PDB file of C-alpha atoms and ligand atoms in Angstrom:
ATOM      1  CA  MET A   1      14.649   7.500  53.504  1.00  0.00           C
ATOM      2  CA  ALA A   2      10.995   7.719  52.542  1.00  0.00           C
ATOM      3  CA  VAL A   3      10.165   6.376  49.105  1.00  0.00           C
ATOM      4  CA  ALA A   4       8.194   8.845  47.011  1.00  0.00           C
ATOM      5  CA  THR A   5       4.769   7.665  45.926  1.00  0.00           C
ATOM      6  CA  PRO A   6       4.805   7.180  42.153  1.00  0.00           C
ATOM      7  CA  PRO A   7       2.443   9.471  40.265  1.00  0.00           C
ATOM      8  CA  PRO A   8      -0.687   7.879  38.802  1.00  0.00           C
ATOM      9  CA  VAL A   9      -0.263   6.492  35.282  1.00  0.00           C
ATOM     10  CA  ILE A  10      -1.633   8.972  32.777  1.00  0.00           C
ATOM     11  CA  ARG A  11      -2.662   7.732  29.354  1.00  0.00           C
ATOM     12  CA  ASP A  12      -0.927  10.151  27.005  1.00  0.00           C
ATOM     13  CA  LEU A  13      -2.713   9.131  23.802  1.00  0.00           C
ATOM     14  CA  PRO A  14      -6.369  10.070  23.444  1.00  0.00           C
ATOM     15  CA  GLU A  15      -8.723   7.348  22.230  1.00  0.00           C
ATOM     16  CA  LEU A  16      -9.031   6.860  18.493  1.00  0.00           C
ATOM     17  CA  ARG A  17     -12.233   8.380  17.181  1.00  0.00           C
ATOM     18  CA  LEU A  18     -12.627   8.060  13.435  1.00  0.00           C
ATOM     19  CA  THR A  19     -10.620   4.907  12.738  1.00  0.00           C
ATOM     20  CA  GLN A  20     -11.931   2.739  15.548  1.00  0.00           C
ATOM     21  CA  ARG A  21     -14.136  -0.196  14.651  1.00  0.00           C
ATOM     22  CA  SER A  22     -17.090   1.071  16.663  1.00  0.00           C
ATOM     23  CA  ALA A  23     -17.220   4.235  14.501  1.00  0.00           C
ATOM     24  CA  LYS A  24     -18.315   2.036  11.569  1.00  0.00           C
ATOM     25  CA  PRO A  25     -18.943  -1.537  12.717  1.00  0.00           C
ATOM     26  CA  GLU A  26     -19.947  -2.741   9.251  1.00  0.00           C
ATOM     27  CA  GLY A  27     -16.501  -1.863   7.862  1.00  0.00           C
ATOM     28  CA  THR A  28     -15.299   0.632   5.283  1.00  0.00           C
ATOM     29  CA  ILE A  29     -15.250  -0.125   1.580  1.00  0.00           C
ATOM     30  CA  VAL A  30     -13.002   2.151  -0.476  1.00  0.00           C
ATOM     31  CA  THR A  31     -14.190   2.200  -4.094  1.00  0.00           C
ATOM     32  CA  VAL A  32     -11.637   3.048  -6.790  1.00  0.00           C
ATOM     33  CA  ARG A  33     -12.921   3.253 -10.381  1.00  0.00           C
ATOM     34  CA  GLY A  34     -15.562   0.644  -9.633  1.00  0.00           C
ATOM     35  CA  ILE A  35     -13.287  -1.683  -7.610  1.00  0.00           C
ATOM     36  CA  ASP A  36     -14.306  -2.266  -4.012  1.00  0.00           C
ATOM     37  CA  ILE A  37     -11.468  -2.562  -1.521  1.00  0.00           C
ATOM     38  CA  GLY A  38     -12.657  -3.963   1.804  1.00  0.00           C
ATOM     39  CA  GLY A  39     -15.697  -5.849   0.490  1.00  0.00           C
ATOM     40  CA  THR A  40     -16.079  -9.611   0.044  1.00  0.00           C
ATOM     41  CA  GLY A  41     -13.783  -9.636  -2.970  1.00  0.00           C
ATOM     42  CA  VAL A  42     -10.047  -9.866  -2.383  1.00  0.00           C
ATOM     43  CA  ILE A  43      -8.112  -7.458  -4.604  1.00  0.00           C
ATOM     44  CA  VAL A  44      -4.541  -7.555  -5.913  1.00  0.00           C
ATOM     45  CA  MET A  45      -2.368  -4.510  -6.613  1.00  0.00           C
ATOM     46  CA  ALA A  46       0.725  -5.323  -8.653  1.00  0.00           C
ATOM     47  CA  GLY A  47       3.449  -3.739 -10.739  1.00  0.00           C
ATOM     48  CA  PRO A  48       7.059  -2.700 -10.604  1.00  0.00           C
ATOM     49  CA  CYS A  49       8.701  -1.071  -7.608  1.00  0.00           C
ATOM     50  CA  ALA A  50       9.666   1.872  -9.811  1.00  0.00           C
ATOM     51  CA  VAL A  51       8.549   3.115 -13.193  1.00  0.00           C
ATOM     52  CA  GLU A  52      11.767   2.846 -15.213  1.00  0.00           C
ATOM     53  CA  SER A  53      10.761   3.355 -18.854  1.00  0.00           C
ATOM     54  CA  ALA A  54       7.711   3.248 -21.118  1.00  0.00           C
ATOM     55  CA  SER A  55       8.528  -0.255 -22.356  1.00  0.00           C
ATOM     56  CA  GLN A  56       9.274  -1.645 -18.864  1.00  0.00           C
ATOM     57  CA  LEU A  57       6.040  -0.257 -17.445  1.00  0.00           C
ATOM     58  CA  MET A  58       3.816  -1.284 -20.348  1.00  0.00           C
ATOM     59  CA  THR A  59       5.260  -4.806 -20.495  1.00  0.00           C
ATOM     60  CA  THR A  60       4.689  -5.295 -16.784  1.00  0.00           C
ATOM     61  CA  ALA A  61       1.285  -3.573 -16.778  1.00  0.00           C
ATOM     62  CA  ARG A  62      -0.024  -5.853 -19.548  1.00  0.00           C
ATOM     63  CA  ALA A  63       1.411  -8.872 -17.747  1.00  0.00           C
ATOM     64  CA  VAL A  64      -0.156  -8.089 -14.367  1.00  0.00           C
ATOM     65  CA  LYS A  65      -3.486  -7.346 -15.990  1.00  0.00           C
ATOM     66  CA  ALA A  66      -3.370 -10.701 -17.784  1.00  0.00           C
ATOM     67  CA  GLY A  67      -2.354 -12.306 -14.475  1.00  0.00           C
ATOM     68  CA  GLY A  68      -5.425 -11.007 -12.640  1.00  0.00           C
ATOM     69  CA  ALA A  69      -4.380  -7.717 -11.023  1.00  0.00           C
ATOM     70  CA  HIS A  70      -7.046  -5.138 -10.132  1.00  0.00           C
ATOM     71  CA  VAL A  71      -4.765  -2.125  -9.584  1.00  0.00           C
ATOM     72  CA  LEU A  72      -1.407  -1.199 -11.163  1.00  0.00           C
ATOM     73  CA  ARG A  73       1.327  -0.028  -8.800  1.00  0.00           C
ATOM     74  CA  GLY A  74       4.524   1.814  -9.725  1.00  0.00           C
ATOM     75  CA  GLY A  75       6.727   4.378  -8.022  1.00  0.00           C
ATOM     76  CA  ALA A  76       7.476   7.650  -9.801  1.00  0.00           C
ATOM     77  CA  PHE A  77       8.984   9.214  -6.672  1.00  0.00           C
ATOM     78  CA  LYS A  78      11.137   6.663  -4.863  1.00  0.00           C
ATOM     79  CA  PRO A  79      12.111   7.219  -1.212  1.00  0.00           C
ATOM     80  CA  ARG A  80      15.430   5.356  -1.359  1.00  0.00           C
ATOM     81  CA  THR A  81      17.666   4.616   1.601  1.00  0.00           C
ATOM     82  CA  SER A  82      20.738   5.877  -0.301  1.00  0.00           C
ATOM     83  CA  PRO A  83      20.784   9.239  -2.059  1.00  0.00           C
ATOM     84  CA  TYR A  84      22.831   7.569  -4.821  1.00  0.00           C
ATOM     85  CA  SER A  85      20.128   5.020  -5.705  1.00  0.00           C
ATOM     86  CA  PHE A  86      17.607   5.593  -8.505  1.00  0.00           C
ATOM     87  CA  GLN A  87      15.124   8.189  -7.234  1.00  0.00           C
ATOM     88  CA  GLY A  88      12.394   7.670  -9.836  1.00  0.00           C
ATOM     89  CA  LEU A  89      11.310   9.328 -13.092  1.00  0.00           C
ATOM     90  CA  ARG A  90       9.112  11.768 -11.180  1.00  0.00           C
ATOM     91  CA  HIS A  91       6.670  13.655 -13.447  1.00  0.00           C
ATOM     92  CA  GLU A  92       7.545  11.511 -16.474  1.00  0.00           C
ATOM     93  CA  GLY A  93       6.845   8.412 -14.365  1.00  0.00           C
ATOM     94  CA  LEU A  94       3.370   9.738 -13.538  1.00  0.00           C
ATOM     95  CA  ARG A  95       2.668  10.347 -17.229  1.00  0.00           C
ATOM     96  CA  LEU A  96       3.721   6.794 -18.067  1.00  0.00           C
ATOM     97  CA  LEU A  97       1.449   5.418 -15.333  1.00  0.00           C
ATOM     98  CA  ALA A  98      -1.507   7.357 -16.737  1.00  0.00           C
ATOM     99  CA  ALA A  99      -0.745   5.978 -20.217  1.00  0.00           C
ATOM    100  CA  ALA A 100      -0.637   2.438 -18.776  1.00  0.00           C
ATOM    101  CA  ARG A 101      -3.996   3.041 -17.102  1.00  0.00           C
ATOM    102  CA  ASP A 102      -5.468   4.253 -20.382  1.00  0.00           C
ATOM    103  CA  GLU A 103      -4.359   1.121 -22.167  1.00  0.00           C
ATOM    104  CA  THR A 104      -5.064  -1.514 -19.500  1.00  0.00           C
ATOM    105  CA  GLY A 105      -7.979   0.070 -17.654  1.00  0.00           C
ATOM    106  CA  LEU A 106      -6.232  -0.621 -14.349  1.00  0.00           C
ATOM    107  CA  PRO A 107      -6.431   2.175 -11.753  1.00  0.00           C
ATOM    108  CA  ILE A 108      -3.022   3.294 -10.495  1.00  0.00           C
ATOM    109  CA  VAL A 109      -1.503   3.587  -7.046  1.00  0.00           C
ATOM    110  CA  THR A 110       1.706   5.600  -6.706  1.00  0.00           C
ATOM    111  CA  GLU A 111       3.666   7.060  -3.833  1.00  0.00           C
ATOM    112  CA  VAL A 112       3.764  10.701  -2.801  1.00  0.00           C
ATOM    113  CA  ILE A 113       6.787  11.517  -0.645  1.00  0.00           C
ATOM    114  CA  ASP A 114       6.492  15.269  -0.182  1.00  0.00           C
ATOM    115  CA  PRO A 115       3.534  17.598   0.430  1.00  0.00           C
ATOM    116  CA  ARG A 116       4.996  19.921  -2.245  1.00  0.00           C
ATOM    117  CA  HIS A 117       4.358  17.200  -4.863  1.00  0.00           C
ATOM    118  CA  LEU A 118       0.793  16.475  -3.778  1.00  0.00           C
ATOM    119  CA  GLU A 119      -0.936  18.492  -6.478  1.00  0.00           C
ATOM    120  CA  MET A 120       1.142  16.955  -9.249  1.00  0.00           C
ATOM    121  CA  VAL A 121       0.759  13.363  -8.026  1.00  0.00           C
ATOM    122  CA  ALA A 122      -2.958  13.786  -7.296  1.00  0.00           C
ATOM    123  CA  ALA A 123      -3.521  14.892 -10.910  1.00  0.00           C
ATOM    124  CA  TYR A 124      -2.563  11.370 -12.044  1.00  0.00           C
ATOM    125  CA  ALA A 125      -3.063   8.898  -9.175  1.00  0.00           C
ATOM    126  CA  ASP A 126      -6.234   6.993  -8.335  1.00  0.00           C
ATOM    127  CA  ILE A 127      -4.743   6.038  -4.957  1.00  0.00           C
ATOM    128  CA  LEU A 128      -2.033   8.008  -3.143  1.00  0.00           C
ATOM    129  CA  GLN A 129       0.515   5.778  -1.438  1.00  0.00           C
ATOM    130  CA  VAL A 130       2.169   7.018   1.749  1.00  0.00           C
ATOM    131  CA  GLY A 131       5.226   4.848   2.291  1.00  0.00           C
ATOM    132  CA  SER A 132       6.621   3.272   5.400  1.00  0.00           C
ATOM    133  CA  ARG A 133       9.253   5.984   5.816  1.00  0.00           C
ATOM    134  CA  ASN A 134       6.561   8.666   5.818  1.00  0.00           C
ATOM    135  CA  MET A 135       3.929   7.071   8.033  1.00  0.00           C
ATOM    136  CA  GLN A 136       4.392   9.802  10.632  1.00  0.00           C
ATOM    137  CA  ASN A 137       5.169  12.660   8.225  1.00  0.00           C
ATOM    138  CA  LEU A 138       2.365  14.748   9.669  1.00  0.00           C
ATOM    139  CA  PRO A 139       2.332  17.524   7.008  1.00  0.00           C
ATOM    140  CA  LEU A 140       2.077  14.812   4.342  1.00  0.00           C
ATOM    141  CA  LEU A 141      -0.740  13.065   6.225  1.00  0.00           C
ATOM    142  CA  GLU A 142      -2.535  16.397   6.397  1.00  0.00           C
ATOM    143  CA  GLU A 143      -2.214  17.004   2.656  1.00  0.00           C
ATOM    144  CA  VAL A 144      -3.333  13.509   1.608  1.00  0.00           C
ATOM    145  CA  GLY A 145      -6.176  13.924   4.077  1.00  0.00           C
ATOM    146  CA  ARG A 146      -7.248  17.170   2.465  1.00  0.00           C
ATOM    147  CA  SER A 147      -6.950  15.710  -1.057  1.00  0.00           C
ATOM    148  CA  GLY A 148      -9.912  13.384  -0.509  1.00  0.00           C
ATOM    149  CA  LEU A 149      -8.299  10.788  -2.819  1.00  0.00           C
ATOM    150  CA  PRO A 150      -8.060   7.206  -1.549  1.00  0.00           C
ATOM    151  CA  VAL A 151      -4.887   6.797   0.511  1.00  0.00           C
ATOM    152  CA  LEU A 152      -2.844   3.617   0.864  1.00  0.00           C
ATOM    153  CA  LEU A 153      -1.069   4.151   4.166  1.00  0.00           C
ATOM    154  CA  LYS A 154       1.796   1.735   4.745  1.00  0.00           C
ATOM    155  CA  ARG A 155       2.830   0.787   8.248  1.00  0.00           C
ATOM    156  CA  GLY A 156       6.035   2.418   9.443  1.00  0.00           C
ATOM    157  CA  MET A 157       8.853  -0.113   9.710  1.00  0.00           C
ATOM    158  CA  SER A 158       9.079   0.357  13.470  1.00  0.00           C
ATOM    159  CA  ALA A 159       5.541   1.527  14.185  1.00  0.00           C
ATOM    160  CA  THR A 160       3.289  -0.103  16.745  1.00  0.00           C
ATOM    161  CA  ILE A 161      -0.332  -0.792  15.855  1.00  0.00           C
ATOM    162  CA  GLU A 162      -1.298   2.136  18.100  1.00  0.00           C
ATOM    163  CA  GLU A 163       1.044   4.526  16.289  1.00  0.00           C
ATOM    164  CA  TYR A 164      -0.137   3.191  12.928  1.00  0.00           C
ATOM    165  CA  LEU A 165      -3.812   3.706  13.707  1.00  0.00           C
ATOM    166  CA  ASN A 166      -3.066   7.201  14.970  1.00  0.00           C
ATOM    167  CA  ALA A 167      -1.406   7.992  11.616  1.00  0.00           C
ATOM    168  CA  ALA A 168      -4.594   6.813   9.870  1.00  0.00           C
ATOM    169  CA  GLU A 169      -6.562   8.944  12.332  1.00  0.00           C
ATOM    170  CA  TYR A 170      -4.578  11.995  11.154  1.00  0.00           C
ATOM    171  CA  VAL A 171      -5.608  11.370   7.535  1.00  0.00           C
ATOM    172  CA  MET A 172      -9.242  10.858   8.490  1.00  0.00           C
ATOM    173  CA  SER A 173      -9.230  13.888  10.782  1.00  0.00           C
ATOM    174  CA  TYR A 174      -8.553  16.090   7.720  1.00  0.00           C
ATOM    175  CA  GLY A 175     -11.789  14.885   6.177  1.00  0.00           C
ATOM    176  CA  ASN A 176     -10.710  11.845   4.180  1.00  0.00           C
ATOM    177  CA  PRO A 177     -12.558   8.596   4.985  1.00  0.00           C
ATOM    178  CA  ASN A 178     -10.875   6.642   2.159  1.00  0.00           C
ATOM    179  CA  VAL A 179      -7.921   5.095   3.947  1.00  0.00           C
ATOM    180  CA  ILE A 180      -6.523   1.638   3.145  1.00  0.00           C
ATOM    181  CA  LEU A 181      -4.076   0.138   5.647  1.00  0.00           C
ATOM    182  CA  CYS A 182      -1.091  -1.917   4.448  1.00  0.00           C
ATOM    183  CA  GLU A 183       1.075  -4.199   6.570  1.00  0.00           C
ATOM    184  CA  ARG A 184       4.508  -4.374   4.898  1.00  0.00           C
ATOM    185  CA  GLY A 185       6.735  -5.950   7.519  1.00  0.00           C
ATOM    186  CA  ILE A 186       8.429  -4.561  10.573  1.00  0.00           C
ATOM    187  CA  ARG A 187      12.055  -4.400  11.583  1.00  0.00           C
ATOM    188  CA  THR A 188      13.079  -7.136  13.999  1.00  0.00           C
ATOM    189  CA  PHE A 189      16.304  -8.885  15.051  1.00  0.00           C
ATOM    190  CA  GLU A 190      15.951 -11.370  12.157  1.00  0.00           C
ATOM    191  CA  PRO A 191      18.322 -10.672   9.239  1.00  0.00           C
ATOM    192  CA  SER A 192      17.415 -13.571   6.907  1.00  0.00           C
ATOM    193  CA  THR A 193      14.401 -11.682   5.596  1.00  0.00           C
ATOM    194  CA  ARG A 194      14.293  -7.972   4.765  1.00  0.00           C
ATOM    195  CA  ASN A 195      11.528  -7.439   7.306  1.00  0.00           C
ATOM    196  CA  THR A 196       9.340  -9.633   9.482  1.00  0.00           C
ATOM    197  CA  LEU A 197       5.868  -9.697   7.945  1.00  0.00           C
ATOM    198  CA  ASP A 198       3.555  -9.156  10.905  1.00  0.00           C
ATOM    199  CA  LEU A 199       0.459 -11.120   9.965  1.00  0.00           C
ATOM    200  CA  ASN A 200      -0.780 -10.620  13.547  1.00  0.00           C
ATOM    201  CA  ALA A 201      -1.491  -7.091  12.378  1.00  0.00           C
ATOM    202  CA  VAL A 202      -4.224  -8.219   9.978  1.00  0.00           C
ATOM    203  CA  PRO A 203      -6.760  -9.548  12.507  1.00  0.00           C
ATOM    204  CA  MET A 204      -5.647  -6.957  15.068  1.00  0.00           C
ATOM    205  CA  LEU A 205      -6.212  -4.029  12.682  1.00  0.00           C
ATOM    206  CA  HIS A 206      -9.563  -5.465  11.629  1.00  0.00           C
ATOM    207  CA  HIS A 207     -10.472  -5.905  15.284  1.00  0.00           C
ATOM    208  CA  ARG A 208      -9.550  -2.357  16.220  1.00  0.00           C
ATOM    209  CA  SER A 209     -10.521  -0.518  13.051  1.00  0.00           C
ATOM    210  CA  HIS A 210     -13.144  -0.565  10.293  1.00  0.00           C
ATOM    211  CA  LEU A 211     -10.586   0.313   7.586  1.00  0.00           C
ATOM    212  CA  PRO A 212      -9.625  -2.177   4.850  1.00  0.00           C
ATOM    213  CA  VAL A 213      -6.318  -3.963   5.409  1.00  0.00           C
ATOM    214  CA  ILE A 214      -4.026  -5.203   2.663  1.00  0.00           C
ATOM    215  CA  VAL A 215      -0.633  -6.923   2.914  1.00  0.00           C
ATOM    216  CA  ASP A 216       2.632  -6.389   1.017  1.00  0.00           C
ATOM    217  CA  PRO A 217       4.574  -9.664   1.162  1.00  0.00           C
ATOM    218  CA  SER A 218       7.198  -8.316  -1.284  1.00  0.00           C
ATOM    219  CA  HIS A 219       8.734  -5.753   1.068  1.00  0.00           C
ATOM    220  CA  GLY A 220       7.626  -7.926   3.996  1.00  0.00           C
ATOM    221  CA  THR A 221      10.027 -10.715   3.034  1.00  0.00           C
ATOM    222  CA  GLY A 222      12.482  -9.270   0.522  1.00  0.00           C
ATOM    223  CA  HIS A 223      12.520 -12.583  -1.387  1.00  0.00           C
ATOM    224  CA  ALA A 224      10.444 -13.171  -4.536  1.00  0.00           C
ATOM    225  CA  TRP A 225      10.307 -16.921  -3.871  1.00  0.00           C
ATOM    226  CA  MET A 226       8.606 -16.356  -0.495  1.00  0.00           C
ATOM    227  CA  VAL A 227       5.924 -14.007  -1.786  1.00  0.00           C
ATOM    228  CA  PRO A 228       3.255 -16.548  -2.925  1.00  0.00           C
ATOM    229  CA  ARG A 229       3.272 -18.381   0.411  1.00  0.00           C
ATOM    230  CA  LEU A 230       2.999 -15.234   2.498  1.00  0.00           C
ATOM    231  CA  ALA A 231       0.354 -13.865   0.127  1.00  0.00           C
ATOM    232  CA  ALA A 232      -1.742 -16.985   0.687  1.00  0.00           C
ATOM    233  CA  ALA A 233      -1.196 -16.732   4.445  1.00  0.00           C
ATOM    234  CA  ALA A 234      -2.194 -13.054   4.417  1.00  0.00           C
ATOM    235  CA  VAL A 235      -5.488 -13.802   2.668  1.00  0.00           C
ATOM    236  CA  ALA A 236      -6.112 -16.713   5.023  1.00  0.00           C
ATOM    237  CA  ALA A 237      -5.559 -14.260   7.902  1.00  0.00           C
ATOM    238  CA  GLY A 238      -8.301 -12.031   6.502  1.00  0.00           C
ATOM    239  CA  ALA A 239      -6.455  -9.498   4.369  1.00  0.00           C
ATOM    240  CA  ASP A 240      -8.704  -7.574   1.976  1.00  0.00           C
ATOM    241  CA  GLY A 241      -6.009  -7.539  -0.673  1.00  0.00           C
ATOM    242  CA  LEU A 242      -2.350  -7.743  -1.585  1.00  0.00           C
ATOM    243  CA  LEU A 243       0.307  -5.378  -2.895  1.00  0.00           C
ATOM    244  CA  VAL A 244       3.094  -7.165  -4.776  1.00  0.00           C
ATOM    245  CA  GLU A 245       6.023  -6.145  -6.939  1.00  0.00           C
ATOM    246  CA  VAL A 246       6.323  -7.670 -10.414  1.00  0.00           C
ATOM    247  CA  HIS A 247       8.981  -7.015 -13.053  1.00  0.00           C
ATOM    248  CA  HIS A 248       9.341  -8.594 -16.494  1.00  0.00           C
ATOM    249  CA  ASP A 249      13.128  -8.778 -15.978  1.00  0.00           C
ATOM    250  CA  PRO A 250      13.958  -8.587 -12.252  1.00  0.00           C
ATOM    251  CA  GLY A 251      17.688  -8.860 -12.933  1.00  0.00           C
ATOM    252  CA  SER A 252      17.642  -5.489 -14.687  1.00  0.00           C
ATOM    253  CA  ALA A 253      15.351  -3.710 -12.194  1.00  0.00           C
ATOM    254  CA  LEU A 254      16.583  -0.334 -10.912  1.00  0.00           C
ATOM    255  CA  SER A 255      15.088  -1.034  -7.471  1.00  0.00           C
ATOM    256  CA  ASP A 256      13.942  -4.073  -5.490  1.00  0.00           C
ATOM    257  CA  GLY A 257      14.697  -6.621  -8.234  1.00  0.00           C
ATOM    258  CA  VAL A 258      15.498  -9.206  -5.554  1.00  0.00           C
ATOM    259  CA  HIS A 259      11.877  -9.475  -4.480  1.00  0.00           C
ATOM    260  CA  ALA A 260      10.178  -8.756  -7.817  1.00  0.00           C
ATOM    261  CA  MET A 261       8.103 -11.668  -9.104  1.00  0.00           C
ATOM    262  CA  LEU A 262       8.145 -12.804 -12.706  1.00  0.00           C
ATOM    263  CA  PRO A 263       4.786 -12.382 -14.488  1.00  0.00           C
ATOM    264  CA  ALA A 264       4.242 -16.156 -14.763  1.00  0.00           C
ATOM    265  CA  ASP A 265       4.774 -16.608 -11.019  1.00  0.00           C
ATOM    266  CA  PHE A 266       2.389 -13.719 -10.388  1.00  0.00           C
ATOM    267  CA  ALA A 267      -0.354 -15.348 -12.465  1.00  0.00           C
ATOM    268  CA  ALA A 268       0.144 -18.646 -10.614  1.00  0.00           C
ATOM    269  CA  MET A 269      -0.079 -16.766  -7.322  1.00  0.00           C
ATOM    270  CA  THR A 270      -3.386 -15.067  -8.146  1.00  0.00           C
ATOM    271  CA  ALA A 271      -4.877 -18.441  -9.112  1.00  0.00           C
ATOM    272  CA  GLN A 272      -3.875 -19.741  -5.697  1.00  0.00           C
ATOM    273  CA  ILE A 273      -5.242 -16.612  -4.007  1.00  0.00           C
ATOM    274  CA  ALA A 274      -8.582 -17.232  -5.725  1.00  0.00           C
ATOM    275  CA  ALA A 275      -8.640 -20.732  -4.195  1.00  0.00           C
ATOM    276  CA  VAL A 276      -7.682 -19.501  -0.715  1.00  0.00           C
ATOM    277  CA  SER A 277     -10.334 -16.791  -0.933  1.00  0.00           C
ATOM    278  CA  LEU A 278     -13.038 -19.356  -1.731  1.00  0.00           C
ATOM    279  CA  ALA A 279     -11.863 -21.560   1.136  1.00  0.00           C
ATOM    280  CA  ILE A 280     -12.570 -18.760   3.625  1.00  0.00           C
ATOM    281  CA  GLY A 281     -15.897 -17.675   2.149  1.00  0.00           C
ATOM    282  CA  ARG A 282     -14.600 -14.859  -0.031  1.00  0.00           C
ATOM    283  CA  THR A 283     -13.770 -14.556  -3.719  1.00  0.00           C
ATOM    284  CA  LEU A 284     -11.044 -12.976  -5.771  1.00  0.00           C
ATOM    285  CA  ALA A 285     -12.725  -9.709  -6.843  1.00  0.00           C
ATOM    286  CA  SER A 286     -13.779  -9.618 -10.475  1.00  0.00           C
ATOM    287  CA  ALA A 287     -11.499  -7.882 -12.947  1.00  0.00           C
ATOM    288  CA  PRO A 288     -11.947  -4.131 -13.473  1.00  0.00           C
ATOM    289  CA  ASP A 289     -14.439  -3.124 -16.138  1.00  0.00           C
ATOM    290  CA  THR A 290     -11.867  -2.318 -18.792  1.00  0.00           C
ATOM    291  CA  ALA A 291     -14.306  -0.942 -21.341  1.00  0.00           C
ATOM    292  CA  ALA A 292     -15.689   1.605 -18.888  1.00  0.00           C
ATOM    293  CA  ALA A 293     -12.236   2.507 -17.622  1.00  0.00           C
ATOM    294  CA  VAL A 294     -10.822   3.109 -21.091  1.00  0.00           C
ATOM    295  CA  HIS A 295     -13.856   5.165 -21.968  1.00  0.00           C
ATOM    296  CA  ARG A 296     -13.220   7.388 -18.943  1.00  0.00           C
ATOM    297  CA  GLY A 297      -9.556   7.627 -19.836  1.00  0.00           C
ATOM    298  CA  SER A 298      -7.320   9.413 -17.361  1.00  0.00           C
ATOM    299  CA  GLU A 299      -9.920  11.973 -16.357  1.00  0.00           C
TER     300      GLU A 299
HETATM  301  C1  PEP B   1       7.180   0.590  -2.140  1.00  0.00           C
HETATM  302  O1  PEP B   1       6.009   0.178  -2.045  1.00  0.00           O
HETATM  303  O2  PEP B   1       7.809   0.624  -3.209  1.00  0.00           O
HETATM  304  C2  PEP B   1       7.901   1.009  -0.921  1.00  0.00           C
HETATM  305  C3  PEP B   1       8.895   1.882  -0.976  1.00  0.00           C
HETATM  306  O3  PEP B   1       7.436   0.415   0.169  1.00  0.00           O
HETATM  307  P1  PEP B   1       7.683   0.728   1.732  1.00  0.00           P
HETATM  308  O4  PEP B   1       7.274   2.146   1.935  1.00  0.00           O
HETATM  309  O5  PEP B   1       6.779  -0.264   2.396  1.00  0.00           O
HETATM  310  O6  PEP B   1       9.146   0.472   2.005  1.00  0.00           O
HETATM  311 MN1   MN B   2       9.852  -1.532  -3.700  1.00  0.00          MN
END
């Protein structure tokens, strides 16, 4: 029986246009309230997984500011695996984040999980986070693209680099150049860590794209005690910044307490990150200009 000639291989994905390195060889710097993300300075985003109460958020916000953070993180809308887990304080959580920004001067990054919430979240956030579970939620990518606000796009837990860059391409294709990439670990066969932090992604994303790349070693490992070592490794690999979870009392956290760092460990980590940054010809970015930020309030 004659063997049929196989058809020629057809590349089904068009080339990247806006995200590819050659579109902006000098690299993109995303500036948030005076803080450059993607420049020489390495930046640190830190805070609780979820906003739980005014006192929890303010205690942690003051602690991460004192420990050297540049941006405050905190989830108001939490995309939890179980519908019975804490889902976030929603609008009240956004209000508490804005109050923490007013007091500390730290810009805020918070997750948006649904295009229907975009307007509400965008009224408070300095950076819109798109989480791993939503990396290919195309209507959401369209809306954050149209918003024009800086977007922190986390890598999908099973997404290839190609799929990830195409998700960033969606955001940019709706007119938003302010995209920050975030490697947060991928799902592998290894169960001893929550995810496998793919530090290969850092030089590969920088090679293929001009967008800033940060790393989340908290979700990438699932163990607070591992976070400082992977944070140092991420910066050594060229990451433009870090995203880490910190809680003043991890044992009482309503989500992700197991990988939340204590404030003292966070401060020790940023000191080490400053040293690693210097060793590779960078610096830890200077602290946000608190006076100017407070003056602007939550405009
Ligand atoms: C988070 O940052 O709190 C989070 C839910 O992360 P991820 O989307 O990476 O799981
Ligand atoms: Mn979390």
